[in-house]
PDB file of C-alpha atoms in Angstrom:
ATOM      1  CA  MET A  20      63.503  87.060 122.516  1.00 44.00           C
ATOM      2  CA  ASP A  21      65.047  83.771 122.057  1.00 64.00           C
ATOM      3  CA  ILE A  22      67.648  83.335 125.723  1.00 68.00           C
ATOM      4  CA  LEU A  23      70.177  81.283 124.085  1.00 74.00           C
ATOM      5  CA  LYS A  24      70.701  83.459 121.428  1.00 84.00           C
ATOM      6  CA  GLY A  25      71.019  86.525 123.640  1.00 86.00           C
ATOM      7  CA  LEU A  26      73.783  84.817 126.142  1.00 85.00           C
ATOM      8  CA  ASN A  27      75.781  83.273 123.062  1.00 89.00           C
ATOM      9  CA  ASP A  28      75.439  87.541 121.702  1.00 93.00           C
ATOM     10  CA  ALA A  29      76.364  88.769 124.602  1.00 94.00           C
ATOM     11  CA  ALA A  30      79.711  85.502 124.998  1.00 93.00           C
ATOM     12  CA  ARG A  31      80.583  86.610 120.839  1.00 95.00           C
ATOM     13  CA  TYR A  32      81.208  90.130 122.625  1.00 96.00           C
ATOM     14  CA  LEU A  33      82.971  89.153 125.476  1.00 96.00           C
ATOM     15  CA  GLU A  34      85.260  87.157 123.010  1.00 95.00           C
ATOM     16  CA  ALA A  35      85.556  90.285 120.332  1.00 96.00           C
ATOM     17  CA  ASN A  36      86.915  92.266 123.131  1.00 95.00           C
ATOM     18  CA  LEU A  37      89.265  90.505 124.419  1.00 95.00           C
ATOM     19  CA  CYS A  38      92.264  93.296 123.186  1.00 94.00           C
ATOM     20  CA  GLY A  39      90.307  96.520 124.701  1.00 92.00           C
ATOM     21  CA  PRO A  40      87.485  97.587 126.873  1.00 93.00           C
ATOM     22  CA  VAL A  41      84.364  95.074 127.685  1.00 95.00           C
ATOM     23  CA  ASP A  42      80.567  97.393 128.509  1.00 95.00           C
ATOM     24  CA  LEU A  43      79.237  94.551 130.464  1.00 93.00           C
ATOM     25  CA  GLU A  44      76.377  96.904 130.216  1.00 93.00           C
ATOM     26  CA  LYS A  45      76.139  96.530 126.621  1.00 95.00           C
ATOM     27  CA  ALA A  46      76.055  92.476 126.639  1.00 94.00           C
ATOM     28  CA  ALA A  47      73.351  92.313 129.398  1.00 91.00           C
ATOM     29  CA  ARG A  48      71.173  94.512 127.396  1.00 92.00           C
ATOM     30  CA  LEU A  49      72.996  91.607 124.110  1.00 93.00           C
ATOM     31  CA  ALA A  50      71.592  88.930 126.742  1.00 88.00           C
ATOM     32  CA  GLY A  51      68.585  91.020 126.769  1.00 85.00           C
ATOM     33  CA  ILE A  52      68.779  91.254 130.607  1.00 82.00           C
ATOM     34  CA  SER A  53      69.708  93.600 133.371  1.00 83.00           C
ATOM     35  CA  GLU A  54      73.316  94.077 133.954  1.00 85.00           C
ATOM     36  CA  ASP A  55      73.080  92.406 137.071  1.00 82.00           C
ATOM     37  CA  SER A  56      70.792  89.524 136.339  1.00 80.00           C
ATOM     38  CA  PHE A  57      73.803  88.706 133.662  1.00 85.00           C
ATOM     39  CA  ALA A  58      76.606  88.958 136.033  1.00 86.00           C
ATOM     40  CA  ARG A  59      74.510  86.791 138.413  1.00 80.00           C
ATOM     41  CA  PHE A  60      73.542  84.417 135.543  1.00 79.00           C
ATOM     42  CA  PHE A  61      76.959  84.491 133.819  1.00 87.00           C
ATOM     43  CA  SER A  62      78.903  83.736 137.615  1.00 83.00           C
ATOM     44  CA  TYR A  63      76.505  81.088 138.141  1.00 73.00           C
ATOM     45  CA  ILE A  64      75.920  79.034 135.274  1.00 79.00           C
ATOM     46  CA  SER A  65      80.257  79.295 134.288  1.00 84.00           C
ATOM     47  CA  GLY A  66      81.385  78.967 138.767  1.00 83.00           C
ATOM     48  CA  MET A  67      83.648  81.847 137.842  1.00 89.00           C
ATOM     49  CA  THR A  68      82.281  85.918 137.722  1.00 91.00           C
ATOM     50  CA  VAL A  69      82.523  88.014 134.186  1.00 93.00           C
ATOM     51  CA  ALA A  70      86.111  89.520 134.754  1.00 93.00           C
ATOM     52  CA  GLU A  71      87.483  86.567 136.012  1.00 94.00           C
ATOM     53  CA  TYR A  72      86.464  84.631 132.372  1.00 95.00           C
ATOM     54  CA  LEU A  73      88.190  87.690 130.649  1.00 96.00           C
ATOM     55  CA  ARG A  74      91.054  87.007 132.748  1.00 96.00           C
ATOM     56  CA  ARG A  75      91.103  83.203 132.029  1.00 96.00           C
ATOM     57  CA  ARG A  76      90.773  84.333 127.909  1.00 96.00           C
ATOM     58  CA  ARG A  77      93.115  87.063 128.400  1.00 97.00           C
ATOM     59  CA  LEU A  78      95.721  84.458 129.258  1.00 96.00           C
ATOM     60  CA  THR A  79      94.673  82.007 127.438  1.00 95.00           C
ATOM     61  CA  LEU A  80      95.254  84.694 123.982  1.00 95.00           C
ATOM     62  CA  ALA A  81      98.463  85.456 125.599  1.00 96.00           C
ATOM     63  CA  ALA A  82      99.794  82.384 126.351  1.00 95.00           C
ATOM     64  CA  TYR A  83      99.394  81.261 122.144  1.00 94.00           C
ATOM     65  CA  GLU A  84     100.816  83.803 120.454  1.00 94.00           C
ATOM     66  CA  LEU A  85     103.716  84.455 122.703  1.00 95.00           C
ATOM     67  CA  ARG A  86     104.706  80.369 122.359  1.00 92.00           C
ATOM     68  CA  GLU A  87     104.108  81.401 118.795  1.00 90.00           C
ATOM     69  CA  SER A  88     104.832  84.685 117.400  1.00 93.00           C
ATOM     70  CA  GLU A  89     108.696  86.779 118.837  1.00 93.00           C
ATOM     71  CA  ILE A  90     106.115  88.857 120.137  1.00 95.00           C
ATOM     72  CA  LYS A  91     107.491  90.739 123.459  1.00 95.00           C
ATOM     73  CA  VAL A  92     106.343  89.974 127.108  1.00 95.00           C
ATOM     74  CA  ILE A  93     105.921  93.556 127.039  1.00 96.00           C
ATOM     75  CA  ASP A  94     104.068  94.226 124.164  1.00 96.00           C
ATOM     76  CA  ALA A  95     101.562  90.944 124.789  1.00 96.00           C
ATOM     77  CA  ALA A  96     100.810  92.601 128.835  1.00 96.00           C
ATOM     78  CA  MET A  97      99.706  95.784 127.220  1.00 96.00           C
ATOM     79  CA  LYS A  98      97.994  94.700 123.955  1.00 96.00           C
ATOM     80  CA  TYR A  99      95.604  91.996 126.919  1.00 95.00           C
ATOM     81  CA  GLY A 100      94.990  95.010 128.751  1.00 94.00           C
ATOM     82  CA  PHE A 101      97.705  94.331 132.351  1.00 95.00           C
ATOM     83  CA  GLN A 102      98.480  98.014 133.214  1.00 91.00           C
ATOM     84  CA  SER A 103     102.724  96.338 133.053  1.00 94.00           C
ATOM     85  CA  ALA A 104     104.886  93.363 132.671  1.00 93.00           C
ATOM     86  CA  GLY A 105     104.807  92.177 136.490  1.00 95.00           C
ATOM     87  CA  THR A 106     100.949  92.463 136.176  1.00 95.00           C
ATOM     88  CA  PHE A 107     100.814  90.634 133.634  1.00 96.00           C
ATOM     89  CA  ALA A 108     103.781  87.951 134.786  1.00 96.00           C
ATOM     90  CA  ARG A 109     102.106  86.908 138.168  1.00 96.00           C
ATOM     91  CA  ALA A 110      98.045  86.255 136.692  1.00 96.00           C
ATOM     92  CA  PHE A 111     100.340  83.858 133.622  1.00 96.00           C
ATOM     93  CA  ALA A 112     102.308  82.594 136.335  1.00 96.00           C
ATOM     94  CA  ARG A 113      99.526  81.948 138.353  1.00 95.00           C
ATOM     95  CA  GLN A 114      96.681  80.818 135.431  1.00 95.00           C
ATOM     96  CA  HIS A 115     100.263  78.660 134.092  1.00 95.00           C
ATOM     97  CA  GLY A 116     102.480  77.178 136.764  1.00 94.00           C
ATOM     98  CA  PHE A 117     105.640  79.387 134.629  1.00 94.00           C
ATOM     99  CA  PRO A 118     106.714  83.204 133.926  1.00 95.00           C
ATOM    100  CA  PRO A 119     105.373  83.805 130.694  1.00 95.00           C
ATOM    101  CA  SER A 120     109.526  83.992 129.976  1.00 92.00           C
ATOM    102  CA  CYS A 121     109.729  80.395 129.397  1.00 93.00           C
ATOM    103  CA  ALA A 122     106.509  79.811 127.898  1.00 91.00           C
ATOM    104  CA  ARG A 123     107.917  79.402 124.833  1.00 89.00           C
ATOM    105  CA  ARG A 124     109.409  76.167 125.618  1.00 87.00           C
ATOM    106  CA  SER A 125     106.420  74.432 123.411  1.00 80.00           C
ATOM    107  CA  SER A 126     106.616  71.172 125.910  1.00 81.00           C
ATOM    108  CA  TRP A 127     105.660  72.798 129.245  1.00 87.00           C
ATOM    109  CA  PRO A 128     101.296  72.653 129.349  1.00 90.00           C
ATOM    110  CA  LEU A 129      99.258  75.860 129.109  1.00 91.00           C
ATOM    111  CA  LYS A 130      96.362  76.089 131.281  1.00 92.00           C
ATOM    112  CA  VAL A 131      93.942  77.311 128.476  1.00 92.00           C
ATOM    113  CA  TYR A 132      90.508  78.167 128.792  1.00 91.00           C
ATOM    114  CA  PRO A 133      88.029  78.025 125.630  1.00 92.00           C
ATOM    115  CA  PRO A 134      85.513  80.721 124.563  1.00 92.00           C
ATOM    116  CA  ILE A 135      82.029  79.903 126.408  1.00 89.00           C
ATOM    117  CA  SER A 136      78.591  79.613 124.616  1.00 84.00           C
ATOM    118  CA  PHE A 137      76.174  78.771 126.250  1.00 78.00           C
ATOM    119  CA  HIS A 138      73.686  75.209 124.796  1.00 71.00           C
ATOM    120  CA  ILE A 139      71.342  73.395 126.946  1.00 55.00           C
ATOM    121  CA  LEU A 140      75.090  72.535 127.984  1.00 55.00           C
ATOM    122  CA  VAL A 141      77.384  74.922 128.657  1.00 60.00           C
ATOM    123  CA  LYS A 142      80.317  74.437 127.043  1.00 64.00           C
ATOM    124  CA  GLY A 143      84.185  75.906 127.347  1.00 67.00           C
ATOM    125  CA  ALA A 144      84.995  78.132 130.271  1.00 66.00           C
ATOM    126  CA  LYS A 145      86.329  74.802 132.195  1.00 70.00           C
ATOM    127  CA  GLU A 146      90.485  74.393 132.265  1.00 75.00           C
ATOM    128  CA  MET A 147      92.162  72.433 130.328  1.00 79.00           C
ATOM    129  CA  ASP A 148      95.741  70.724 130.989  1.00 86.00           C
ATOM    130  CA  PHE A 149      97.914  71.197 127.286  1.00 86.00           C
ATOM    131  CA  ARG A 150     101.326  71.239 125.886  1.00 91.00           C
ATOM    132  CA  LEU A 151     102.489  70.899 122.677  1.00 92.00           C
ATOM    133  CA  VAL A 152     104.552  67.752 122.407  1.00 92.00           C
ATOM    134  CA  ASN A 153     106.559  66.685 118.981  1.00 93.00           C
ATOM    135  CA  VAL A 154     107.686  63.120 118.449  1.00 92.00           C
ATOM    136  CA  SER A 155     109.760  61.599 116.296  1.00 92.00           C
ATOM    137  CA  GLY A 156     107.916  57.674 116.971  1.00 86.00           C
ATOM    138  CA  LEU A 157     106.332  55.216 118.605  1.00 91.00           C
ATOM    139  CA  ALA A 158     106.941  52.233 118.423  1.00 93.00           C
ATOM    140  CA  LEU A 159     103.680  50.275 120.253  1.00 95.00           C
ATOM    141  CA  ARG A 160     102.419  46.346 120.266  1.00 96.00           C
ATOM    142  CA  GLY A 161      99.099  45.494 120.747  1.00 95.00           C
ATOM    143  CA  ILE A 162      95.602  43.988 120.044  1.00 93.00           C
ATOM    144  CA  PRO A 163      93.435  45.383 117.381  1.00 93.00           C
ATOM    145  CA  GLN A 164      90.127  45.161 116.824  1.00 88.00           C
ATOM    146  CA  GLU A 165      87.833  46.580 114.030  1.00 84.00           C
ATOM    147  CA  PHE A 166      84.862  48.862 114.523  1.00 75.00           C
ATOM    148  CA  GLU A 167      82.675  50.657 112.001  1.00 63.00           C
ATOM    149  CA  CYS A 168      81.879  53.699 113.767  1.00 52.00           C
ATOM    150  CA  GLU A 169      83.572  57.078 113.846  1.00 50.00           C
ATOM    151  CA  ALA A 170      85.883  57.685 117.084  1.00 48.00           C
ATOM    152  CA  GLY A 171      83.653  59.551 118.624  1.00 48.00           C
ATOM    153  CA  GLU A 172      80.611  57.108 118.642  1.00 49.00           C
ATOM    154  CA  ARG A 173      83.008  53.855 120.086  1.00 52.00           C
ATOM    155  CA  PHE A 174      82.713  54.248 124.124  1.00 55.00           C
ATOM    156  CA  GLY A 175      81.141  51.054 124.917  1.00 55.00           C
ATOM    157  CA  GLN A 176      83.270  48.877 122.457  1.00 58.00           C
ATOM    158  CA  GLU A 177      86.472  50.767 123.579  1.00 64.00           C
ATOM    159  CA  ARG A 178      85.768  50.435 126.928  1.00 66.00           C
ATOM    160  CA  ALA A 179      84.617  46.370 126.985  1.00 71.00           C
ATOM    161  CA  MET A 180      88.399  45.945 125.332  1.00 79.00           C
ATOM    162  CA  TRP A 181      90.394  47.443 128.274  1.00 80.00           C
ATOM    163  CA  SER A 182      87.566  44.832 130.598  1.00 74.00           C
ATOM    164  CA  PRO A 183      89.022  41.822 131.990  1.00 69.00           C
ATOM    165  CA  ASP A 184      85.578  39.837 131.053  1.00 66.00           C
ATOM    166  CA  GLN A 185      86.644  40.941 126.742  1.00 65.00           C
ATOM    167  CA  ASP A 186      89.156  38.345 126.284  1.00 72.00           C
ATOM    168  CA  ARG A 187      92.030  38.977 129.045  1.00 85.00           C
ATOM    169  CA  ILE A 188      92.900  41.316 126.249  1.00 90.00           C
ATOM    170  CA  MET A 189      95.469  43.327 128.921  1.00 90.00           C
ATOM    171  CA  GLU A 190      96.306  40.600 130.072  1.00 90.00           C
ATOM    172  CA  ARG A 191      97.675  38.868 126.640  1.00 92.00           C
ATOM    173  CA  VAL A 192      99.299  42.623 125.784  1.00 94.00           C
ATOM    174  CA  CYS A 193     101.656  42.244 128.839  1.00 92.00           C
ATOM    175  CA  LYS A 194     101.085  40.302 131.841  1.00 85.00           C
ATOM    176  CA  GLU A 195     101.852  43.416 134.930  1.00 80.00           C
ATOM    177  CA  GLY A 196      98.842  45.413 135.321  1.00 76.00           C
ATOM    178  CA  PRO A 197     100.243  48.796 136.878  1.00 81.00           C
ATOM    179  CA  GLY A 198     102.379  51.462 134.318  1.00 88.00           C
ATOM    180  CA  VAL A 199     101.903  53.079 131.229  1.00 93.00           C
ATOM    181  CA  TRP A 200      99.091  51.825 128.360  1.00 94.00           C
ATOM    182  CA  TYR A 201      97.783  52.522 125.492  1.00 95.00           C
ATOM    183  CA  GLY A 202      94.645  53.204 123.312  1.00 93.00           C
ATOM    184  CA  ILE A 203      95.447  53.610 119.603  1.00 93.00           C
ATOM    185  CA  TRP A 204      92.465  55.170 116.826  1.00 88.00           C
ATOM    186  CA  ASP A 205      93.369  55.071 113.511  1.00 84.00           C
ATOM    187  CA  ARG A 206      91.026  54.268 110.004  1.00 77.00           C
ATOM    188  CA  GLY A 207      88.328  52.307 112.000  1.00 77.00           C
ATOM    189  CA  ARG A 208      90.858  49.977 114.565  1.00 86.00           C
ATOM    190  CA  TYR A 209      91.082  50.780 117.761  1.00 90.00           C
ATOM    191  CA  TRP A 210      94.378  49.361 119.759  1.00 93.00           C
ATOM    192  CA  VAL A 211      95.048  48.526 122.892  1.00 94.00           C
ATOM    193  CA  ALA A 212      98.957  48.559 123.392  1.00 95.00           C
ATOM    194  CA  LYS A 213     102.354  48.657 125.196  1.00 95.00           C
ATOM    195  CA  PRO A 214     105.224  50.232 124.387  1.00 93.00           C
ATOM    196  CA  GLU A 215     107.268  47.908 122.539  1.00 92.00           C
ATOM    197  CA  PRO A 216     109.870  46.083 125.773  1.00 91.00           C
ATOM    198  CA  GLU A 217     106.894  45.109 127.658  1.00 93.00           C
ATOM    199  CA  ALA A 218     104.494  43.568 125.563  1.00 94.00           C
ATOM    200  CA  LEU A 219     103.908  40.832 124.890  1.00 93.00           C
ATOM    201  CA  GLN A 220     105.627  38.882 121.204  1.00 93.00           C
ATOM    202  CA  ASP A 221     103.301  36.030 121.503  1.00 93.00           C
ATOM    203  CA  GLY A 222      99.929  37.295 120.234  1.00 93.00           C
ATOM    204  CA  THR A 223      99.905  40.680 119.902  1.00 95.00           C
ATOM    205  CA  GLU A 224     101.255  43.107 116.754  1.00 94.00           C
ATOM    206  CA  THR A 225     103.407  46.393 115.817  1.00 94.00           C
ATOM    207  CA  VAL A 226     101.454  49.633 116.431  1.00 94.00           C
ATOM    208  CA  ARG A 227     103.288  52.533 114.746  1.00 92.00           C
ATOM    209  CA  VAL A 228     102.347  56.559 116.105  1.00 93.00           C
ATOM    210  CA  PRO A 229     103.234  58.901 113.427  1.00 92.00           C
ATOM    211  CA  ALA A 230     106.420  61.403 113.873  1.00 93.00           C
ATOM    212  CA  GLY A 231     105.202  65.462 113.968  1.00 93.00           C
ATOM    213  CA  THR A 232     103.159  67.341 117.087  1.00 94.00           C
ATOM    214  CA  TYR A 233     100.494  65.813 118.736  1.00 95.00           C
ATOM    215  CA  ALA A 234      98.001  68.704 121.148  1.00 93.00           C
ATOM    216  CA  ALA A 235      98.156  66.745 124.597  1.00 94.00           C
ATOM    217  CA  PHE A 236      95.018  67.138 127.080  1.00 94.00           C
ATOM    218  CA  THR A 237      95.832  65.790 130.757  1.00 93.00           C
ATOM    219  CA  SER A 238      92.958  64.670 133.023  1.00 92.00           C
ATOM    220  CA  GLY A 239      92.002  64.584 136.530  1.00 88.00           C
ATOM    221  CA  ARG A 240      93.207  61.883 138.310  1.00 88.00           C
ATOM    222  CA  GLY A 241      91.363  59.146 139.946  1.00 87.00           C
ATOM    223  CA  GLY A 242      88.644  59.195 137.258  1.00 87.00           C
ATOM    224  CA  LEU A 243      87.400  56.201 135.922  1.00 86.00           C
ATOM    225  CA  ALA A 244      88.408  56.008 131.960  1.00 87.00           C
ATOM    226  CA  GLY A 245      85.881  56.140 130.292  1.00 84.00           C
ATOM    227  CA  GLU A 246      84.167  59.291 131.615  1.00 87.00           C
ATOM    228  CA  GLU A 247      87.502  61.316 131.592  1.00 89.00           C
ATOM    229  CA  LEU A 248      88.895  60.543 127.928  1.00 89.00           C
ATOM    230  CA  ARG A 249      84.746  61.676 126.232  1.00 86.00           C
ATOM    231  CA  ARG A 250      84.810  64.719 128.555  1.00 87.00           C
ATOM    232  CA  LEU A 251      88.695  65.916 127.718  1.00 88.00           C
ATOM    233  CA  ARG A 252      87.379  64.854 123.622  1.00 86.00           C
ATOM    234  CA  GLU A 253      83.972  67.358 123.940  1.00 83.00           C
ATOM    235  CA  LEU A 254      86.235  69.863 125.511  1.00 85.00           C
ATOM    236  CA  VAL A 255      89.266  69.504 122.485  1.00 87.00           C
ATOM    237  CA  PHE A 256      86.599  68.917 119.620  1.00 82.00           C
ATOM    238  CA  ASP A 257      83.618  70.651 120.694  1.00 78.00           C
ATOM    239  CA  CYS A 258      85.658  73.917 122.295  1.00 82.00           C
ATOM    240  CA  TRP A 259      89.888  73.800 122.236  1.00 87.00           C
ATOM    241  CA  LEU A 260      90.070  73.403 118.612  1.00 83.00           C
ATOM    242  CA  PRO A 261      88.184  75.609 116.496  1.00 80.00           C
ATOM    243  CA  ASP A 262      89.694  78.500 118.516  1.00 80.00           C
ATOM    244  CA  SER A 263      93.197  77.079 118.787  1.00 84.00           C
ATOM    245  CA  GLY A 264      94.132  78.161 115.344  1.00 86.00           C
ATOM    246  CA  TYR A 265      95.391  74.869 114.822  1.00 87.00           C
ATOM    247  CA  ARG A 266      93.081  72.099 112.706  1.00 88.00           C
ATOM    248  CA  GLN A 267      93.723  67.548 113.413  1.00 88.00           C
ATOM    249  CA  ALA A 268      96.159  66.238 111.291  1.00 88.00           C
ATOM    250  CA  GLY A 269      94.836  62.486 110.162  1.00 79.00           C
ATOM    251  CA  GLY A 270      92.333  61.087 112.336  1.00 78.00           C
ATOM    252  CA  LEU A 271      94.231  58.892 114.822  1.00 87.00           C
ATOM    253  CA  GLU A 272      93.935  60.357 118.431  1.00 90.00           C
ATOM    254  CA  MET A 273      96.020  59.007 120.918  1.00 94.00           C
ATOM    255  CA  GLU A 274      94.568  57.830 124.848  1.00 94.00           C
ATOM    256  CA  VAL A 275      97.621  57.498 127.586  1.00 95.00           C
ATOM    257  CA  TYR A 276      96.033  56.102 130.650  1.00 94.00           C
ATOM    258  CA  HIS A 277      98.544  56.381 133.590  1.00 92.00           C
ATOM    259  CA  LEU A 278      97.684  53.458 135.847  1.00 86.00           C
ATOM    260  CA  TYR A 279      98.669  52.055 139.919  1.00 74.00           C
ATOM    261  CA  ALA A 280      98.085  49.035 141.009  1.00 60.00           C
ATOM    262  CA  LEU A 281      94.806  48.138 139.653  1.00 52.00           C
ATOM    263  CA  HIS A 282      92.873  47.375 143.627  1.00 54.00           C
ATOM    264  CA  PRO A 283      93.656  49.725 146.074  1.00 54.00           C
ATOM    265  CA  ARG A 284      91.917  52.448 146.391  1.00 60.00           C
ATOM    266  CA  GLU A 285      94.600  54.982 147.179  1.00 60.00           C
ATOM    267  CA  GLU A 286      96.527  53.589 144.164  1.00 68.00           C
ATOM    268  CA  LYS A 287      93.471  53.677 142.016  1.00 74.00           C
ATOM    269  CA  GLN A 288      92.898  57.666 142.619  1.00 79.00           C
ATOM    270  CA  LYS A 289      96.325  58.288 141.261  1.00 84.00           C
ATOM    271  CA  ARG A 290      95.005  57.279 137.899  1.00 88.00           C
ATOM    272  CA  PHE A 291      94.798  59.426 135.414  1.00 92.00           C
ATOM    273  CA  TYR A 292      94.929  59.753 131.520  1.00 94.00           C
ATOM    274  CA  GLU A 293      96.134  61.839 128.477  1.00 95.00           C
ATOM    275  CA  LEU A 294      94.774  62.088 124.319  1.00 94.00           C
ATOM    276  CA  TRP A 295      96.666  63.186 122.166  1.00 95.00           C
ATOM    277  CA  ILE A 296      95.826  64.091 118.836  1.00 92.00           C
ATOM    278  CA  PRO A 297      97.918  65.224 115.945  1.00 93.00           C
ATOM    279  CA  VAL A 298      97.856  68.776 114.819  1.00 92.00           C
ATOM    280  CA  GLU A 299      99.193  71.475 112.292  1.00 91.00           C
ATOM    281  CA  LYS A 300      98.993  75.068 111.915  1.00 90.00           C
ATOM    282  CA  CYS A 301      95.970  75.741 110.201  1.00 86.00           C
ATOM    283  CA  PRO A 302      96.628  77.644 106.709  1.00 84.00           C
ATOM    284  CA  ALA A 303      96.337  81.587 107.100  1.00 76.00           C
ATOM    285  CA  PRO A 304      92.929  83.230 105.295  1.00 68.00           C
TER     286      PRO A 304
END
C-alpha cells in the first residue's frame, strides 16, 4: 500500500469528522498501520498529538464561523465538540488570545491551523498569525523593477533589490533605514517602497495599493526576510487559501518589513515581516 496515500486518506478522514466523533482505529486502518503506530508517527511528524491537532483545527473552524456568521458561541461550542461554553471559551482564548465573544472583531488576528497533508514534506498543522484588514487605499513611493516571471518564482531577484550592493535602492527611496518598508508585487513589477511622507521625491514613483479586504499574515521575529516570507507564502497558498473560504482578488501581493536598527544584533532580533494578500469570499457552490 502507498504509505503517503494511506496517510492522506487518514488525514481526510480526520478533517471530515471535525464536527463529530473520530475513530482513531479507523484512521490508522486507512493509513495501513496500527493505531499505536499511527499515533506515534503523527506526533513525530507534526509535533503534536492527534487530539491536539483536532482541537486546533476545530478551534480554527470555530473562529472562522464566528467571524463570518451569526452563530452563537454556545452553538459553536456544541458543534465543534466542546461540552460547555466555558470549556470552549478557555480553549479558544488559549489558541487565539481572546475570548470567542470577540471573534467578530475582524482586525483581531486569529491563530489558524490549516489541515494537515502528507507529502515528501508535511504541509499544514503549523500556526499562522492571520487577520483580515479592510484597506481604504494606500499611497506609497518607491523604485520598481520589471520581472518576467510569476510572483512565486522571483525570490532571488527580488531579494537582491534590498541589498546595499544593488544600486542602493533603499537609500534612494529613503535615507532612514529603520522603520516600516513595503515590497509590492503587481503585474510583473516589484517595488521597494515607503509611505509617501517618508520617501524621497526625486527618483521615486507613486504606487497605490487598492482598497479592499486583505488577509494579513505575520512571521516570527528575528528571521531573514527571504526565508520568512517564502515560508509565509507557501503556507498561505498551499494550506490556508484552499481551506479559508476566500480566494485571491487580483495578482497584487504586499510584503511589509518591520525593520529596526540595521546593525545591532539585539535590534535585528526584533524584526518581523508580514504578507498581505487581497481576498474576496468564494462564491457559494
